[in-house]
Amino acid sequence: MGVRDFTFYNLIRRNAICFPNRCAWLEDADRLSVTYVQYKEMVDRAASGLQRLGVAKGDRVGVIGKNGLEYFVVYGAAAALGAIVLPINWRLSPEEIVVNLNDCTPKIVFVDKEYESLILEQRKKVSYVEEFFTLDQGNGEWSNFGQLIKNGASYNFQEVASDDGFVIIHTAAVGGRPKGALLSHSNLLSTDIHLMYSLGIKPEDCHLNILPLFHVGGLCAVMATFHAGALNVNMRKFDSVKASELIDQRQVSLLFEFSPILSSIMVEAERSEWNLNSLRAVVGLDNAETIEKYQRLTNGSFFNLYGQTEVSAYVSIGRYDEKPGSAGKPLPLAEVGIVDGVDR
């Protein structure tokens, strides 16, 4: 890392110093929780395990799985080594998953147990993968995540720059094949700053993580919360009953969503009498009826936004009630213009 560089791993080290004992991640509110300093230790152990397997700067590390602590640790370990995370949409067909893997040829792939049989069936088509790991810490077809991080957490320091690649996220298959968008550390960290500024995210905030970590929106929501030293409460699988309960019990203040997530949460909250008043900011895309109902129920704000994967998520953001139907104003470090095919 150069004098003026700052990467996601630098953020991990910084937060372990600034918020050592603050809870960073809560898994479904009951499976496990880790502090910022504990998260850094897990990242260092994972980085050590990956480096011993030969993962070096620029290598790709694939992940096929649902949201979880281990998934987020893989992001941190890759950042420490200068490797590039390839998060795969688990909703894709086996053939589509193979296309995405073949496009980036990862050296290591982490797989949830529920998708192991899918990968085993396609194993011959991804012969370049040197090692598979079961993403959680239980038993599966391969060595599990717990075995990977069972080490002394020491690894050879790598020079990683802000502009080095960090994540490849495949966009829609325009023209027949999906295209991988390479995002750098500075791409994603600048989005963190934008969201922290626009939403006023503070260490006291609590984000309910519902959107998938293979999606740029889900990743940026988690990273911005982490950047602020706040708490990510993770849901491995969305359930409106559990979500409304968690919002009340954990005093969730931030939610990133796509329709119909918010409306289903409000229905369950009214049915079960869970209180949603802690939700001060909901960000996403939804219809006017749902947004206005949420604002009446909670006095919170709904933020519309516009973005795309290739520009590291967001271009504009604004409160719904400032101008209903608008996607907001350009973010502080964004410029929006209308041009023709030759940028004029």
XYZ file of C-alpha atoms in Angstrom:
344
model
C 0.000 0.000 0.000
C 1.308 3.416 -0.930
C 1.313 6.434 1.357
C -1.917 7.721 -0.171
C -3.633 4.366 -0.643
C -6.500 3.058 1.461
C -8.089 -0.348 0.917
C -10.843 -2.381 2.495
C -8.244 -4.185 4.593
C -6.945 -0.821 5.873
C -10.506 -0.091 6.937
C -10.648 -3.435 8.763
C -7.457 -2.567 10.669
C -8.702 0.934 11.397
C -12.037 -0.261 12.804
C -10.347 -2.901 14.970
C -8.542 0.018 16.640
C -11.388 2.546 16.703
C -14.250 0.163 17.628
C -12.502 -2.956 19.029
C -15.280 -4.207 21.293
C -18.254 -2.898 19.355
C -20.322 -5.638 17.726
C -19.688 -5.630 13.978
C -21.810 -8.561 12.814
C -24.777 -10.415 14.263
C -25.912 -13.572 12.498
C -29.706 -13.944 12.472
C -29.555 -12.557 16.015
C -28.819 -15.958 17.533
C -26.181 -18.015 15.637
C -23.118 -15.912 16.438
C -21.781 -12.399 16.800
C -18.320 -10.906 16.385
C -16.724 -7.629 17.409
C -14.607 -5.526 15.085
C -11.383 -6.871 16.541
C -12.670 -10.464 16.293
C -13.621 -9.888 12.664
C -10.085 -8.691 11.889
C -8.641 -11.804 13.541
C -10.877 -14.043 11.405
C -9.859 -12.117 8.280
C -6.154 -12.498 9.110
C -6.561 -16.231 9.666
C -8.471 -16.630 6.403
C -5.819 -14.600 4.553
C -3.112 -16.829 6.033
C -4.991 -19.970 4.976
C -5.537 -18.685 1.442
C -1.932 -17.604 1.037
C -0.726 -21.054 2.078
C -2.868 -22.423 -0.753
C -1.065 -20.167 -3.206
C -3.594 -17.342 -3.519
C -1.704 -14.219 -4.567
C -2.429 -10.671 -5.652
C -4.752 -10.611 -8.667
C -6.028 -14.180 -8.212
C -9.794 -14.632 -8.181
C -11.659 -16.232 -5.273
C -15.198 -17.409 -6.073
C -18.113 -17.565 -3.648
C -21.429 -19.333 -4.223
C -23.539 -18.967 -1.128
C -26.065 -17.029 0.877
C -25.224 -14.164 3.185
C -23.193 -15.081 6.229
C -20.228 -14.081 8.366
C -17.894 -16.442 6.499
C -18.876 -14.801 3.201
C -17.983 -11.349 4.524
C -14.709 -12.687 5.955
C -13.760 -13.911 2.462
C -14.112 -10.316 1.241
C -11.763 -9.151 3.989
C -9.187 -11.899 3.427
C -9.093 -11.242 -0.319
C -8.587 -7.535 0.378
C -5.620 -8.326 2.624
C -3.934 -10.359 -0.136
C -4.900 -8.193 -3.096
C -7.020 -11.031 -4.471
C -10.315 -10.378 -6.272
C -13.635 -11.750 -5.025
C -16.007 -13.268 -7.590
C -19.450 -13.465 -5.927
C -21.815 -15.708 -7.899
C -25.583 -15.299 -7.992
C -26.879 -18.569 -6.512
C -30.220 -18.035 -8.259
C -28.606 -18.692 -11.647
C -28.914 -22.005 -13.464
C -25.930 -24.409 -13.284
C -25.015 -23.507 -16.852
C -25.073 -19.774 -16.078
C -22.942 -20.273 -12.976
C -20.362 -22.122 -15.073
C -20.334 -19.245 -17.598
C -19.534 -16.745 -14.829
C -16.844 -18.992 -13.353
C -15.268 -19.595 -16.761
C -15.219 -15.859 -17.413
C -12.938 -15.253 -14.400
C -11.291 -18.664 -13.675
C -11.031 -18.430 -9.880
C -8.262 -20.378 -8.145
C -10.357 -21.097 -5.015
C -14.146 -21.383 -4.708
C -16.233 -21.341 -1.521
C -19.596 -23.105 -1.766
C -22.593 -23.339 0.583
C -23.495 -26.932 1.409
C -26.841 -26.572 -0.338
C -25.070 -25.831 -3.647
C -22.334 -28.455 -3.384
C -24.188 -31.056 -5.470
C -24.673 -28.460 -8.221
C -20.923 -27.775 -8.378
C -20.021 -31.449 -8.192
C -22.135 -32.053 -11.292
C -20.302 -29.272 -13.139
C -16.815 -30.014 -11.751
C -15.276 -31.094 -15.073
C -16.286 -27.793 -16.666
C -14.318 -25.785 -14.071
C -11.159 -27.902 -13.885
C -8.963 -24.798 -13.355
C -10.335 -24.435 -9.788
C -7.549 -25.743 -7.567
C -9.484 -26.041 -4.316
C -13.077 -25.976 -3.115
C -14.178 -25.161 0.433
C -17.504 -25.560 2.181
C -18.454 -21.984 3.069
C -19.672 -22.640 6.617
C -17.854 -24.358 9.465
C -19.781 -27.640 9.355
C -19.090 -30.823 7.419
C -19.502 -30.918 3.662
C -17.968 -32.363 0.525
C -14.718 -30.438 1.005
C -12.617 -28.927 3.769
C -14.717 -26.390 5.631
C -14.137 -22.745 6.406
C -13.213 -23.532 10.004
C -10.293 -25.665 8.834
C -9.068 -22.884 6.547
C -8.810 -20.384 9.409
C -7.261 -22.808 11.899
C -3.803 -21.232 11.849
C -1.631 -18.586 13.449
C -3.019 -15.687 11.394
C 0.412 -14.818 9.961
C 0.910 -14.153 6.258
C 3.280 -12.233 4.016
C 2.158 -8.611 3.735
C 1.060 -7.582 0.246
C 1.268 -4.147 -1.349
C -2.304 -3.359 -2.404
C -3.308 -0.031 -3.929
C -6.641 1.769 -3.782
C -7.100 1.325 -7.527
C -6.367 -2.419 -7.485
C -9.277 -4.703 -8.313
C -11.322 -5.950 -5.378
C -14.587 -7.440 -6.689
C -15.927 -8.699 -10.026
C -19.716 -8.589 -10.240
C -21.431 -9.869 -13.365
C -24.057 -7.609 -14.842
C -27.117 -8.515 -16.906
C -26.507 -10.649 -19.981
C -26.958 -7.868 -22.512
C -26.098 -9.291 -25.908
C -26.343 -12.868 -24.687
C -23.539 -13.179 -22.143
C -23.055 -11.543 -18.726
C -20.080 -9.222 -18.376
C -17.940 -8.979 -15.272
C -17.572 -5.446 -13.878
C -14.272 -5.038 -12.032
C -14.573 -2.715 -9.036
C -11.570 -1.391 -7.156
C -11.150 -0.738 -3.445
C -11.546 2.995 -4.026
C -14.730 2.406 -6.057
C -16.457 0.686 -3.159
C -14.971 2.777 -0.347
C -16.072 5.989 -2.072
C -19.583 4.547 -2.223
C -19.323 3.920 1.524
C -18.537 7.593 2.072
C -21.420 8.658 -0.162
C -23.906 6.527 1.760
C -22.535 7.564 5.158
C -22.848 11.216 4.115
C -26.287 10.929 2.486
C -27.894 8.786 5.183
C -25.986 10.110 8.198
C -24.784 6.634 9.188
C -23.166 6.612 12.640
C -21.657 3.913 14.889
C -24.941 3.784 16.799
C -26.867 2.660 13.721
C -28.029 -0.879 13.026
C -28.500 -2.236 9.486
C -30.653 -5.267 8.725
C -28.770 -7.024 5.919
C -31.334 -8.526 3.563
C -29.957 -7.927 0.068
C -27.513 -10.582 -1.193
C -23.752 -10.079 -0.955
C -23.377 -11.084 -4.608
C -25.284 -7.915 -5.554
C -23.535 -4.560 -5.566
C -26.417 -3.000 -3.612
C -26.190 -5.570 -0.827
C -22.403 -5.380 -0.673
C -22.359 -1.579 -0.535
C -25.022 -1.495 2.195
C -22.985 -3.853 4.380
C -19.691 -2.078 3.662
C -21.063 1.394 4.412
C -22.452 0.167 7.726
C -19.116 -1.496 8.516
C -17.192 1.633 7.478
C -19.171 3.720 9.971
C -18.462 1.294 12.822
C -22.143 0.377 13.042
C -23.810 -3.038 13.389
C -24.801 -5.370 10.539
C -27.563 -7.788 11.554
C -27.482 -10.452 8.870
C -30.379 -12.508 7.554
C -29.245 -15.527 5.590
C -32.666 -15.802 4.005
C -35.347 -13.142 4.011
C -38.393 -13.876 6.122
C -40.862 -11.051 6.707
C -41.933 -12.352 10.134
C -38.351 -12.649 11.383
C -37.371 -9.345 9.790
C -40.127 -7.378 11.539
C -39.198 -9.045 14.826
C -35.496 -8.189 14.387
C -36.273 -4.556 13.553
C -38.143 -4.213 16.846
C -35.791 -6.249 19.034
C -32.512 -4.890 17.628
C -33.781 -1.349 16.997
C -32.790 -1.542 13.349
C -32.393 1.945 11.886
C -31.268 1.200 8.294
C -32.788 -1.015 5.621
C -31.895 -1.418 1.946
C -34.659 -3.099 -0.017
C -36.369 -3.863 -3.278
C -40.135 -4.282 -3.579
C -41.988 -6.125 -2.045
C -39.662 -6.463 0.997
C -40.834 -3.338 2.824
C -44.548 -3.929 2.277
C -44.311 -7.525 3.533
C -42.445 -6.354 6.649
C -45.131 -3.778 7.413
C -47.903 -6.352 6.974
C -46.218 -8.717 9.432
C -45.454 -5.939 11.893
C -49.097 -4.893 11.978
C -50.206 -8.503 12.369
C -47.744 -9.308 15.162
C -47.612 -5.825 16.706
C -43.868 -5.449 16.211
C -42.731 -1.817 16.375
C -40.933 -0.407 13.315
C -40.366 3.108 14.685
C -36.586 2.621 14.887
C -36.390 2.519 11.064
C -35.168 6.045 10.354
C -33.953 5.397 6.791
C -35.076 2.908 4.141
C -33.221 2.932 0.829
C -34.277 1.309 -2.405
C -36.940 1.125 -5.068
C -40.634 0.833 -4.256
C -44.082 2.113 -5.166
C -45.570 5.333 -3.829
C -48.271 3.598 -1.768
C -45.738 1.484 0.162
C -43.329 4.387 0.699
C -46.023 6.728 2.000
C -47.405 4.045 4.306
C -43.924 3.456 5.750
C -43.431 7.175 6.367
C -46.819 7.461 8.121
C -46.114 4.445 10.337
C -42.588 5.348 11.399
C -41.902 9.012 10.651
C -38.777 7.703 8.929
C -37.462 8.725 5.517
C -37.409 6.737 2.293
C -34.489 7.376 -0.066
C -34.760 6.716 -3.792
C -31.560 6.155 -5.714
C -30.142 5.395 -9.103
C -27.023 3.477 -9.973
C -25.448 0.591 -11.811
C -22.832 -2.021 -11.044
C -20.235 -0.588 -13.428
C -20.087 2.707 -11.508
C -19.731 0.982 -8.129
C -23.416 1.152 -7.348
C -24.805 4.660 -6.956
C -24.954 7.871 -8.960
C -27.779 9.776 -7.277
C -29.853 9.630 -4.117
C -32.643 11.699 -2.580
C -35.471 11.610 -0.056
C -38.762 10.523 -1.590
C -40.739 13.390 -0.092
C -38.376 16.002 -1.567
C -39.553 15.128 -5.066
C -41.711 11.989 -5.484
C -40.759 10.066 -8.609
C -37.238 11.449 -8.708
C -34.040 9.416 -8.309
C -32.516 12.252 -6.295
C -29.546 14.521 -6.908
C -26.048 13.497 -8.036
C -23.867 12.291 -5.182
C -21.040 14.588 -4.006
C -18.388 12.828 -6.112
C -20.647 12.038 -9.073
C -21.365 13.968 -12.238
C -24.461 13.258 -14.335
C -24.802 14.279 -17.953
C -26.591 13.397 -21.173
C -24.315 12.542 -24.084
C -24.500 10.870 -27.450
C -22.632 7.790 -28.667
C -19.344 9.685 -28.863
C -19.685 11.407 -25.467
C -20.790 14.780 -26.782
